[in-house]
Amino acid sequence: MSSSSDNTGELIYRFLEQLWPYCRSITGDGVRQTLSDIQQHLQALKVLEIPSGTKALDWTVPDEWNIREAWVKDKKGQTIIDFSVNNLHVVGYSEPFSGKISKKDLLNHLFSLPDQPDLIPYVTSYYKRRWGFCVPYNMLRDFRDDEYEVYIDSDLEPGSLSIGEYVLKGETDKEIVFSTYCCHPSLANDQLSGVGLATYLAKWLSDKHRLKHTYRFLFLPEIIGSAAYLQKNADHLKKQVIAAFNLTCVGDNRMWSYLPSRSGNTLADKAILNLLKYNTAGYKAYTWNDRGSDESMFCAPGIDLPMVSLMRSKYGEFPEYHTSADTLGGTVTVEGLETTFNMFLKLINALENYAYPRALVFGEPQLGKRGLYPDLSIKGSTATVKHMLNVLSYSDGYHDIFDISNRSCIPVEQVLTQLNKLSEHRLVTLEPVNS
Ligand code: ZN
């Protein structure tokens, strides 16, 4: 399994440009259009529609929201806020409104960020009905008229919540889940990057002739989508899933971040920590207390799925987060997407080859007679076989490939290379004890 690419970052970036303009929310046609575009790459992607009012764990699927037009005009009839210019200008889930209102009333419906006065904030109100607009703080001083005309052409009525599900069957029923959310409008790192990465990882896997594990990709609205999906699928997932990853904030090239599962000691945690250790110059480790995304549902008590986030700059932590500055080119770069994609290929490669290797000979084997050891013993001549001997000596059936990597201080890819050589010579087996 080849584990690197040198142009997928570019392809993902172009795909994100295509998805960029849609006004996504937790329900509605923006999500459906996004899922339909993903189907251009993943024809077998199933779209599940879950009706408003359906129980979703402790939540209820809300009414569906769609918006066509929204603006504010001053007394001269000039449009001063326009949804068609930037979809962040409207509070997500704004109910319809049309009428003239005083400046004082309008200001009560405007949201801005005094600390980032030039940016439009991303604001939603899913569970309390209201309407509103989001503007740069610096724009507030331009509201000098005593009356304004407001128009929001939206629907907020029973419909459904859409989820994309793509399953690739492997040789075993044991599953690896990649989940991402597709509920933010035009925001690049906090969220579109995850959609692009998930699509291209699924596409890459779908080209493989042989997969050991079954892979499940989920494109769902954050939190409520997870709840709705788990309501139906938690029992199955609890039985089959060995590792799960929340794909979010994966497109900037600034740093690496790790957010653990609730228990912190799952295979997913172990794999990500190992990869970060050997493939990055450093990373920021967050704790479960820093969570803020779908892991809250997937790892909740009683569900306990092993979900971990490997991110670049974590949501909530980078200055452009949830503002109009989180753009393609502003936060998300081709290089960021490319390096993250390649890191996930390393992850998949390691998980596909996951094993507790066992030595097949008693005592340290004589490598020389198998052509694996230098036939002349002189100072320095055994340096090249050091890694092989280390890998072999940890192959006791109790250390998995990540333990062996950590103990022998080499990346897991190198462990796998050594194990391949050792198993060709029948010195180790990668098969489980009972098979
Ligand atoms: Zn967000």
CSV table of C-alpha atoms and ligand atoms in Angstrom, one decimal:
chain,number,residue,atom,x,y,z
A,1,MET,CA,0.0,0.0,0.0
A,2,SER,CA,1.7,3.2,-1.2
A,3,SER,CA,1.5,5.8,1.5
A,4,SER,CA,2.1,9.2,0.0
A,5,SER,CA,0.8,11.5,-2.7
A,6,ASP,CA,2.2,14.7,-4.1
A,7,ASN,CA,-0.8,16.3,-5.7
A,8,THR,CA,-3.8,15.4,-3.7
A,9,GLY,CA,-3.6,18.6,-1.7
A,10,GLU,CA,-4.2,20.5,-5.0
A,11,LEU,CA,-7.1,18.3,-5.9
A,12,ILE,CA,-8.7,18.6,-2.5
A,13,TYR,CA,-8.3,22.4,-2.6
A,14,ARG,CA,-10.0,22.6,-6.0
A,15,PHE,CA,-12.9,20.4,-4.6
A,16,LEU,CA,-13.2,22.8,-1.7
A,17,GLU,CA,-13.5,25.7,-4.0
A,18,GLN,CA,-16.4,24.0,-5.7
A,19,LEU,CA,-18.1,23.4,-2.3
A,20,TRP,CA,-17.3,26.9,-0.9
A,21,PRO,CA,-20.3,28.9,-1.9
A,22,TYR,CA,-23.1,26.7,-0.6
A,23,CYS,CA,-24.9,27.9,2.4
A,24,ARG,CA,-24.7,24.8,4.6
A,25,SER,CA,-26.4,24.5,8.0
A,26,ILE,CA,-27.4,21.6,10.1
A,27,THR,CA,-30.2,20.9,7.6
A,28,GLY,CA,-31.3,22.1,4.2
A,29,ASP,CA,-30.3,22.2,0.6
A,30,GLY,CA,-26.8,23.5,1.2
A,31,VAL,CA,-26.0,20.2,2.9
A,32,ARG,CA,-27.7,18.2,0.1
A,33,GLN,CA,-25.8,20.0,-2.6
A,34,THR,CA,-22.6,19.3,-0.7
A,35,LEU,CA,-23.4,15.6,-0.4
A,36,SER,CA,-24.4,15.5,-4.1
A,37,ASP,CA,-21.0,17.0,-5.1
A,38,ILE,CA,-19.3,14.4,-2.9
A,39,GLN,CA,-21.2,11.7,-4.8
A,40,GLN,CA,-19.4,12.9,-8.0
A,41,HIS,CA,-16.3,11.3,-6.3
A,42,LEU,CA,-18.0,8.6,-4.3
A,43,GLN,CA,-20.9,7.2,-6.4
A,44,ALA,CA,-21.9,4.7,-3.7
A,45,LEU,CA,-22.4,7.5,-1.0
A,46,LYS,CA,-25.8,6.9,0.5
A,47,VAL,CA,-27.8,10.0,1.6
A,48,LEU,CA,-29.9,9.3,4.7
A,49,GLU,CA,-32.8,11.7,5.3
A,50,ILE,CA,-34.0,11.8,8.9
A,51,PRO,CA,-37.3,13.6,9.4
A,52,SER,CA,-37.7,16.6,11.7
A,53,GLY,CA,-39.1,15.6,15.0
A,54,THR,CA,-37.2,12.2,15.1
A,55,LYS,CA,-35.6,11.3,18.4
A,56,ALA,CA,-31.8,11.5,18.2
A,57,LEU,CA,-30.5,10.2,21.6
A,58,ASP,CA,-31.4,13.0,24.0
A,59,TRP,CA,-32.0,15.4,21.1
A,60,THR,CA,-34.7,15.9,18.5
A,61,VAL,CA,-34.1,16.5,14.8
A,62,PRO,CA,-35.1,20.2,14.3
A,63,ASP,CA,-37.1,21.8,11.5
A,64,GLU,CA,-35.3,22.2,8.2
A,65,TRP,CA,-33.9,25.6,7.3
A,66,ASN,CA,-33.4,27.0,3.8
A,67,ILE,CA,-32.6,30.5,2.8
A,68,ARG,CA,-32.8,32.2,-0.6
A,69,GLU,CA,-32.2,35.9,0.0
A,70,ALA,CA,-31.5,38.3,2.8
A,71,TRP,CA,-30.6,41.9,3.0
A,72,VAL,CA,-30.8,45.2,4.9
A,73,LYS,CA,-31.4,48.5,3.1
A,74,ASP,CA,-31.0,52.0,4.3
A,75,LYS,CA,-33.5,54.8,3.8
A,76,LYS,CA,-32.1,55.6,0.4
A,77,GLY,CA,-32.8,52.0,-0.6
A,78,GLN,CA,-29.1,51.1,-0.7
A,79,THR,CA,-28.3,47.5,0.3
A,80,ILE,CA,-25.9,47.7,3.2
A,81,ILE,CA,-25.9,44.0,4.3
A,82,ASP,CA,-26.3,41.4,1.6
A,83,PHE,CA,-26.4,37.6,2.2
A,84,SER,CA,-25.5,37.1,-1.5
A,85,VAL,CA,-22.1,38.7,-0.9
A,86,ASN,CA,-21.2,36.5,2.1
A,87,ASN,CA,-23.4,33.8,3.6
A,88,LEU,CA,-22.0,34.5,7.0
A,89,HIS,CA,-24.0,37.7,7.0
A,90,VAL,CA,-27.1,35.9,8.2
A,91,VAL,CA,-27.5,34.2,11.5
A,92,GLY,CA,-27.9,30.5,10.7
A,93,TYR,CA,-31.5,29.3,11.2
A,94,SER,CA,-32.8,32.9,10.9
A,95,GLU,CA,-36.6,32.8,10.6
A,96,PRO,CA,-38.3,34.7,7.8
A,97,PHE,CA,-38.8,38.5,8.3
A,98,SER,CA,-39.8,41.4,6.2
A,99,GLY,CA,-40.5,44.9,7.3
A,100,LYS,CA,-39.2,48.3,8.3
A,101,ILE,CA,-37.6,48.7,11.7
A,102,SER,CA,-35.9,51.3,13.8
A,103,LYS,CA,-32.2,51.6,14.0
A,104,LYS,CA,-32.4,50.6,17.7
A,105,ASP,CA,-34.4,47.5,16.9
A,106,LEU,CA,-32.0,46.6,14.1
A,107,LEU,CA,-29.0,46.9,16.3
A,108,ASN,CA,-30.5,44.3,18.6
A,109,HIS,CA,-30.4,41.9,15.7
A,110,LEU,CA,-26.8,42.6,14.6
A,111,PHE,CA,-23.9,40.5,15.8
A,112,SER,CA,-20.2,41.5,15.6
A,113,LEU,CA,-16.8,40.9,17.2
A,114,PRO,CA,-15.3,44.0,18.9
A,115,ASP,CA,-12.0,42.2,19.2
A,116,GLN,CA,-11.8,41.4,15.5
A,117,PRO,CA,-13.5,44.5,14.2
A,118,ASP,CA,-13.0,43.8,10.5
A,119,LEU,CA,-14.4,40.3,10.4
A,120,ILE,CA,-17.9,38.9,10.0
A,121,PRO,CA,-18.6,36.4,12.8
A,122,TYR,CA,-20.3,33.0,12.2
A,123,VAL,CA,-23.4,32.9,14.4
A,124,THR,CA,-26.2,30.3,14.6
A,125,SER,CA,-29.4,29.9,16.6
A,126,TYR,CA,-30.6,26.4,15.9
A,127,TYR,CA,-32.8,25.8,18.9
A,128,LYS,CA,-34.2,29.3,19.7
A,129,ARG,CA,-36.2,31.0,16.9
A,130,ARG,CA,-34.8,34.5,16.0
A,131,TRP,CA,-33.4,36.3,13.0
A,132,GLY,CA,-30.2,38.3,12.8
A,133,PHE,CA,-27.4,39.6,10.7
A,134,CYS,CA,-23.6,39.4,11.3
A,135,VAL,CA,-21.4,42.3,10.4
A,136,PRO,CA,-17.9,43.6,11.1
A,137,TYR,CA,-17.9,45.6,14.3
A,138,ASN,CA,-16.3,48.5,12.4
A,139,MET,CA,-19.4,48.7,10.2
A,140,LEU,CA,-21.8,49.5,13.1
A,141,ARG,CA,-20.8,53.1,13.1
A,142,ASP,CA,-22.1,53.4,9.5
A,143,PHE,CA,-25.7,52.8,10.7
A,144,ARG,CA,-26.8,56.4,10.9
A,145,ASP,CA,-30.4,56.3,9.6
A,146,ASP,CA,-33.2,56.1,12.0
A,147,GLU,CA,-35.1,53.4,10.0
A,148,TYR,CA,-34.1,50.3,7.9
A,149,GLU,CA,-35.8,47.8,5.7
A,150,VAL,CA,-35.1,44.2,6.4
A,151,TYR,CA,-35.9,41.2,4.3
A,152,ILE,CA,-35.1,37.5,5.0
A,153,ASP,CA,-36.6,35.0,2.6
A,154,SER,CA,-36.1,31.7,4.5
A,155,ASP,CA,-38.1,28.7,5.4
A,156,LEU,CA,-38.0,27.0,8.8
A,157,GLU,CA,-40.4,24.2,8.8
A,158,PRO,CA,-40.6,20.4,9.1
A,159,GLY,CA,-38.3,18.6,6.6
A,160,SER,CA,-35.3,16.4,7.2
A,161,LEU,CA,-31.7,16.3,8.3
A,162,SER,CA,-29.3,14.8,5.7
A,163,ILE,CA,-26.4,12.5,6.4
A,164,GLY,CA,-23.9,11.1,3.9
A,165,GLU,CA,-22.7,7.5,4.6
A,166,TYR,CA,-20.1,5.7,2.6
A,167,VAL,CA,-19.0,2.2,3.6
A,168,LEU,CA,-16.2,0.2,2.0
A,169,LYS,CA,-16.3,-3.4,2.9
A,170,GLY,CA,-13.0,-5.0,3.9
A,171,GLU,CA,-12.0,-8.6,4.5
A,172,THR,CA,-13.1,-8.3,8.1
A,173,ASP,CA,-16.1,-6.7,9.8
A,174,LYS,CA,-13.9,-4.7,12.1
A,175,GLU,CA,-14.5,-1.1,11.2
A,176,ILE,CA,-12.5,2.1,11.1
A,177,VAL,CA,-14.7,5.3,11.1
A,178,PHE,CA,-13.9,8.6,9.6
A,179,SER,CA,-16.5,11.2,10.5
A,180,THR,CA,-16.7,14.8,9.4
A,181,TYR,CA,-19.3,17.5,9.7
A,182,CYS,CA,-20.8,19.4,6.8
A,183,CYS,CA,-23.0,22.0,8.5
A,184,HIS,CA,-21.0,25.2,8.3
A,185,PRO,CA,-21.5,27.7,5.5
A,186,SER,CA,-18.4,29.3,3.8
A,187,LEU,CA,-15.8,28.4,6.4
A,188,ALA,CA,-12.6,26.7,5.3
A,189,ASN,CA,-10.5,25.1,8.0
A,190,ASP,CA,-13.3,24.6,10.5
A,191,GLN,CA,-15.1,22.4,8.5
A,192,LEU,CA,-14.7,22.3,4.7
A,193,SER,CA,-11.2,20.9,5.1
A,194,GLY,CA,-12.6,17.8,6.8
A,195,VAL,CA,-15.1,17.2,4.1
A,196,GLY,CA,-12.4,17.4,1.4
A,197,LEU,CA,-10.0,15.2,3.3
A,198,ALA,CA,-12.7,12.6,4.1
A,199,THR,CA,-13.8,12.5,0.4
A,200,TYR,CA,-10.3,12.0,-0.9
A,201,LEU,CA,-9.3,9.4,1.7
A,202,ALA,CA,-12.5,7.4,0.8
A,203,LYS,CA,-11.7,7.8,-2.9
A,204,TRP,CA,-8.1,6.6,-2.3
A,205,LEU,CA,-9.3,3.6,-0.3
A,206,SER,CA,-11.9,2.7,-2.9
A,207,ASP,CA,-9.1,2.2,-5.5
A,208,LYS,CA,-7.5,-0.5,-3.3
A,209,HIS,CA,-8.0,-4.1,-4.3
A,210,ARG,CA,-7.6,-5.4,-0.9
A,211,LEU,CA,-8.7,-3.9,2.4
A,212,LYS,CA,-8.4,-5.7,5.7
A,213,HIS,CA,-10.8,-3.5,7.6
A,214,THR,CA,-14.2,-2.1,6.7
A,215,TYR,CA,-14.2,1.7,6.4
A,216,ARG,CA,-17.2,3.9,7.2
A,217,PHE,CA,-17.1,7.6,6.2
A,218,LEU,CA,-19.8,9.8,7.7
A,219,PHE,CA,-20.6,13.3,6.5
A,220,LEU,CA,-23.1,14.7,9.1
A,221,PRO,CA,-24.2,17.9,10.7
A,222,GLU,CA,-22.1,18.4,13.9
A,223,ILE,CA,-23.6,17.1,17.2
A,224,ILE,CA,-27.2,16.7,16.1
A,225,GLY,CA,-26.2,14.6,13.1
A,226,SER,CA,-24.0,12.4,15.3
A,227,ALA,CA,-26.8,12.0,17.7
A,228,ALA,CA,-29.2,11.1,14.9
A,229,TYR,CA,-26.8,8.6,13.4
A,230,LEU,CA,-25.9,7.0,16.7
A,231,GLN,CA,-29.6,6.7,17.6
A,232,LYS,CA,-29.8,4.1,14.8
A,233,ASN,CA,-26.3,2.7,14.6
A,234,ALA,CA,-24.7,2.8,18.0
A,235,ASP,CA,-25.2,-0.9,18.7
A,236,HIS,CA,-23.6,-1.9,15.5
A,237,LEU,CA,-20.7,0.5,15.8
A,238,LYS,CA,-20.0,-0.5,19.4
A,239,LYS,CA,-19.6,-4.1,18.3
A,240,GLN,CA,-17.4,-3.4,15.2
A,241,VAL,CA,-15.4,-0.2,15.5
A,242,ILE,CA,-11.8,-0.5,16.4
A,243,ALA,CA,-10.8,3.1,15.8
A,244,ALA,CA,-12.7,6.3,14.8
A,245,PHE,CA,-11.4,9.7,13.8
A,246,ASN,CA,-13.2,13.1,13.7
A,247,LEU,CA,-11.9,15.0,10.6
A,248,THR,CA,-12.0,18.7,11.3
A,249,CYS,CA,-9.5,21.6,11.0
A,250,VAL,CA,-7.2,19.6,8.8
A,251,GLY,CA,-6.3,22.1,6.1
A,252,ASP,CA,-3.9,24.7,7.6
A,253,ASN,CA,-0.2,24.1,7.6
A,254,ARG,CA,0.7,25.8,10.9
A,255,MET,CA,0.9,23.1,13.6
A,256,TRP,CA,-0.5,19.6,14.6
A,257,SER,CA,-3.0,19.1,17.3
A,258,TYR,CA,-4.3,16.0,19.0
A,259,LEU,CA,-7.5,15.7,21.0
A,260,PRO,CA,-7.8,12.3,22.7
A,261,SER,CA,-10.8,10.0,23.1
A,262,ARG,CA,-12.5,10.1,26.5
A,263,SER,CA,-10.5,7.2,27.8
A,264,GLY,CA,-7.3,8.4,26.0
A,265,ASN,CA,-6.0,4.8,25.7
A,266,THR,CA,-7.7,3.4,22.6
A,267,LEU,CA,-6.0,2.1,19.5
A,268,ALA,CA,-6.9,5.3,17.8
A,269,ASP,CA,-5.1,7.3,20.5
A,270,LYS,CA,-2.1,5.1,20.4
A,271,ALA,CA,-1.8,5.2,16.6
A,272,ILE,CA,-2.1,9.0,16.4
A,273,LEU,CA,0.4,9.7,19.2
A,274,ASN,CA,2.9,7.4,17.5
A,275,LEU,CA,2.5,9.0,14.1
A,276,LEU,CA,2.8,12.5,15.6
A,277,LYS,CA,6.0,11.5,17.5
A,278,TYR,CA,7.8,10.2,14.4
A,279,ASN,CA,6.4,12.5,11.7
A,280,THR,CA,6.2,16.0,13.1
A,281,ALA,CA,8.6,18.4,14.7
A,282,GLY,CA,6.1,18.8,17.6
A,283,TYR,CA,2.4,19.0,18.3
A,284,LYS,CA,0.0,20.3,20.8
A,285,ALA,CA,-1.7,17.7,22.9
A,286,TYR,CA,-5.1,18.7,24.2
A,287,THR,CA,-7.2,16.9,26.8
A,288,TRP,CA,-10.7,15.5,26.7
A,289,ASN,CA,-11.8,18.6,28.6
A,290,ASP,CA,-10.9,20.7,25.5
A,291,ARG,CA,-13.3,18.8,23.3
A,292,GLY,CA,-15.9,20.6,21.3
A,293,SER,CA,-17.1,18.5,18.4
A,294,ASP,CA,-18.6,15.1,17.5
A,295,GLU,CA,-16.4,13.1,19.9
A,296,SER,CA,-18.7,14.4,22.6
A,297,MET,CA,-21.4,12.1,21.2
A,298,PHE,CA,-19.2,9.3,19.9
A,299,CYS,CA,-17.3,8.9,23.2
A,300,ALA,CA,-20.2,9.7,25.6
A,301,PRO,CA,-20.7,7.3,28.5
A,302,GLY,CA,-22.5,4.2,27.2
A,303,ILE,CA,-21.5,4.8,23.6
A,304,ASP,CA,-17.8,4.9,24.3
A,305,LEU,CA,-16.5,4.7,20.7
A,306,PRO,CA,-12.8,5.3,20.3
A,307,MET,CA,-12.9,8.6,18.5
A,308,VAL,CA,-9.8,10.8,18.3
A,309,SER,CA,-9.1,14.1,16.5
A,310,LEU,CA,-5.9,14.7,14.6
A,311,MET,CA,-6.0,18.3,13.6
A,312,ARG,CA,-3.7,21.0,12.4
A,313,SER,CA,-4.8,24.2,14.3
A,314,LYS,CA,-7.6,23.2,16.6
A,315,TYR,CA,-11.1,24.7,16.4
A,316,GLY,CA,-11.6,27.6,18.8
A,317,GLU,CA,-7.8,28.2,19.0
A,318,PHE,CA,-6.9,29.9,15.7
A,319,PRO,CA,-7.7,33.5,15.3
A,320,GLU,CA,-9.7,33.1,12.1
A,321,TYR,CA,-12.0,30.4,13.7
A,322,HIS,CA,-15.7,31.0,13.1
A,323,THR,CA,-15.1,34.3,11.2
A,324,SER,CA,-15.0,35.4,7.6
A,325,ALA,CA,-11.2,35.1,7.7
A,326,ASP,CA,-11.3,31.3,7.8
A,327,THR,CA,-11.0,31.1,4.0
A,328,LEU,CA,-9.4,29.0,1.3
A,329,GLY,CA,-6.0,30.6,1.0
A,330,GLY,CA,-6.4,32.5,4.3
A,331,THR,CA,-6.2,29.4,6.6
A,332,VAL,CA,-6.4,26.4,4.3
A,333,THR,CA,-3.5,25.8,2.0
A,334,VAL,CA,-2.6,23.2,-0.6
A,335,GLU,CA,0.4,22.3,1.5
A,336,GLY,CA,-1.7,21.9,4.6
A,337,LEU,CA,-4.1,19.6,2.9
A,338,GLU,CA,-1.3,17.7,1.3
A,339,THR,CA,0.7,17.0,4.4
A,340,THR,CA,-2.5,16.1,6.4
A,341,PHE,CA,-3.6,13.8,3.7
A,342,ASN,CA,-0.3,12.0,3.7
A,343,MET,CA,-0.3,11.7,7.5
A,344,PHE,CA,-3.7,10.0,7.3
A,345,LEU,CA,-2.4,7.6,4.6
A,346,LYS,CA,0.4,6.6,7.0
A,347,LEU,CA,-2.3,6.1,9.7
A,348,ILE,CA,-4.4,3.9,7.4
A,349,ASN,CA,-1.3,1.9,6.2
A,350,ALA,CA,-0.4,1.2,9.9
A,351,LEU,CA,-3.9,0.2,10.8
A,352,GLU,CA,-4.2,-2.1,7.8
A,353,ASN,CA,-1.0,-3.8,8.9
A,354,TYR,CA,-1.9,-3.7,12.6
A,355,ALA,CA,-0.6,-6.8,14.4
A,356,TYR,CA,1.0,-8.2,17.5
A,357,PRO,CA,4.0,-9.9,15.8
A,358,ARG,CA,5.4,-13.1,17.3
A,359,ALA,CA,8.8,-14.6,16.8
A,360,LEU,CA,8.7,-18.1,15.4
A,361,VAL,CA,12.1,-19.4,16.6
A,362,PHE,CA,13.3,-20.0,20.1
A,363,GLY,CA,16.2,-17.8,21.1
A,364,GLU,CA,17.7,-15.1,18.9
A,365,PRO,CA,17.9,-16.5,15.4
A,366,GLN,CA,21.0,-16.8,13.4
A,367,LEU,CA,20.4,-14.1,10.8
A,368,GLY,CA,23.7,-14.8,8.9
A,369,LYS,CA,22.5,-18.1,7.5
A,370,ARG,CA,19.5,-16.4,6.1
A,371,GLY,CA,21.5,-13.6,4.5
A,372,LEU,CA,20.2,-11.0,6.9
A,373,TYR,CA,23.4,-10.4,8.8
A,374,PRO,CA,26.8,-9.1,7.5
A,375,ASP,CA,29.2,-12.1,7.1
A,376,LEU,CA,32.2,-10.1,8.2
A,377,SER,CA,32.1,-8.9,11.8
A,378,ILE,CA,33.9,-5.6,12.1
A,379,LYS,CA,33.1,-2.5,14.2
A,380,GLY,CA,30.0,-0.8,12.8
A,381,SER,CA,29.1,-3.6,10.4
A,382,THR,CA,25.9,-4.5,12.3
A,383,ALA,CA,24.5,-1.0,12.5
A,384,THR,CA,22.1,-1.7,9.5
A,385,VAL,CA,20.6,-4.8,11.2
A,386,LYS,CA,20.1,-3.1,14.5
A,387,HIS,CA,16.6,-2.1,13.7
A,388,MET,CA,15.7,-5.5,12.5
A,389,LEU,CA,17.1,-7.1,15.7
A,390,ASN,CA,15.2,-4.6,17.9
A,391,VAL,CA,11.9,-5.3,16.0
A,392,LEU,CA,12.5,-9.0,16.3
A,393,SER,CA,13.3,-8.9,20.0
A,394,TYR,CA,10.0,-7.0,20.8
A,395,SER,CA,8.0,-9.5,18.6
A,396,ASP,CA,6.8,-11.5,21.6
A,397,GLY,CA,3.1,-11.4,20.9
A,398,TYR,CA,2.5,-8.8,23.6
A,399,HIS,CA,3.8,-5.7,21.8
A,400,ASP,CA,1.8,-4.4,18.9
A,401,ILE,CA,3.4,-2.5,16.0
A,402,PHE,CA,3.0,0.9,17.7
A,403,ASP,CA,4.6,-0.5,20.9
A,404,ILE,CA,7.5,-1.9,18.8
A,405,SER,CA,7.9,1.5,17.1
A,406,ASN,CA,8.0,3.3,20.4
A,407,ARG,CA,10.3,0.8,22.1
A,408,SER,CA,12.8,0.5,19.1
A,409,CYS,CA,12.6,4.3,18.4
A,410,ILE,CA,11.8,4.0,14.7
A,411,PRO,CA,8.7,5.1,12.8
A,412,VAL,CA,6.0,2.4,12.5
A,413,GLU,CA,6.5,2.4,8.7
A,414,GLN,CA,10.1,1.1,9.3
A,415,VAL,CA,8.8,-1.4,11.8
A,416,LEU,CA,6.5,-2.7,9.1
A,417,THR,CA,9.4,-2.9,6.5
A,418,GLN,CA,11.5,-4.9,9.0
A,419,LEU,CA,8.5,-7.2,9.8
A,420,ASN,CA,8.0,-7.9,6.2
A,421,LYS,CA,11.6,-9.0,5.8
A,422,LEU,CA,11.4,-11.1,9.0
A,423,SER,CA,8.1,-12.7,8.0
A,424,GLU,CA,9.5,-13.5,4.5
A,425,HIS,CA,12.2,-15.5,6.3
A,426,ARG,CA,9.6,-17.2,8.5
A,427,LEU,CA,11.2,-15.6,11.6
A,428,VAL,CA,8.0,-13.8,12.7
A,429,THR,CA,4.3,-14.3,12.1
A,430,LEU,CA,1.8,-11.4,12.0
A,431,GLU,CA,-1.1,-13.7,12.3
A,432,PRO,CA,-3.2,-13.6,15.5
A,433,VAL,CA,-2.6,-16.5,18.0
A,434,ASN,CA,-5.9,-18.1,17.2
A,435,SER,CA,-6.0,-18.0,13.5
B,1,ZN,ZN,-17.4,25.2,14.0
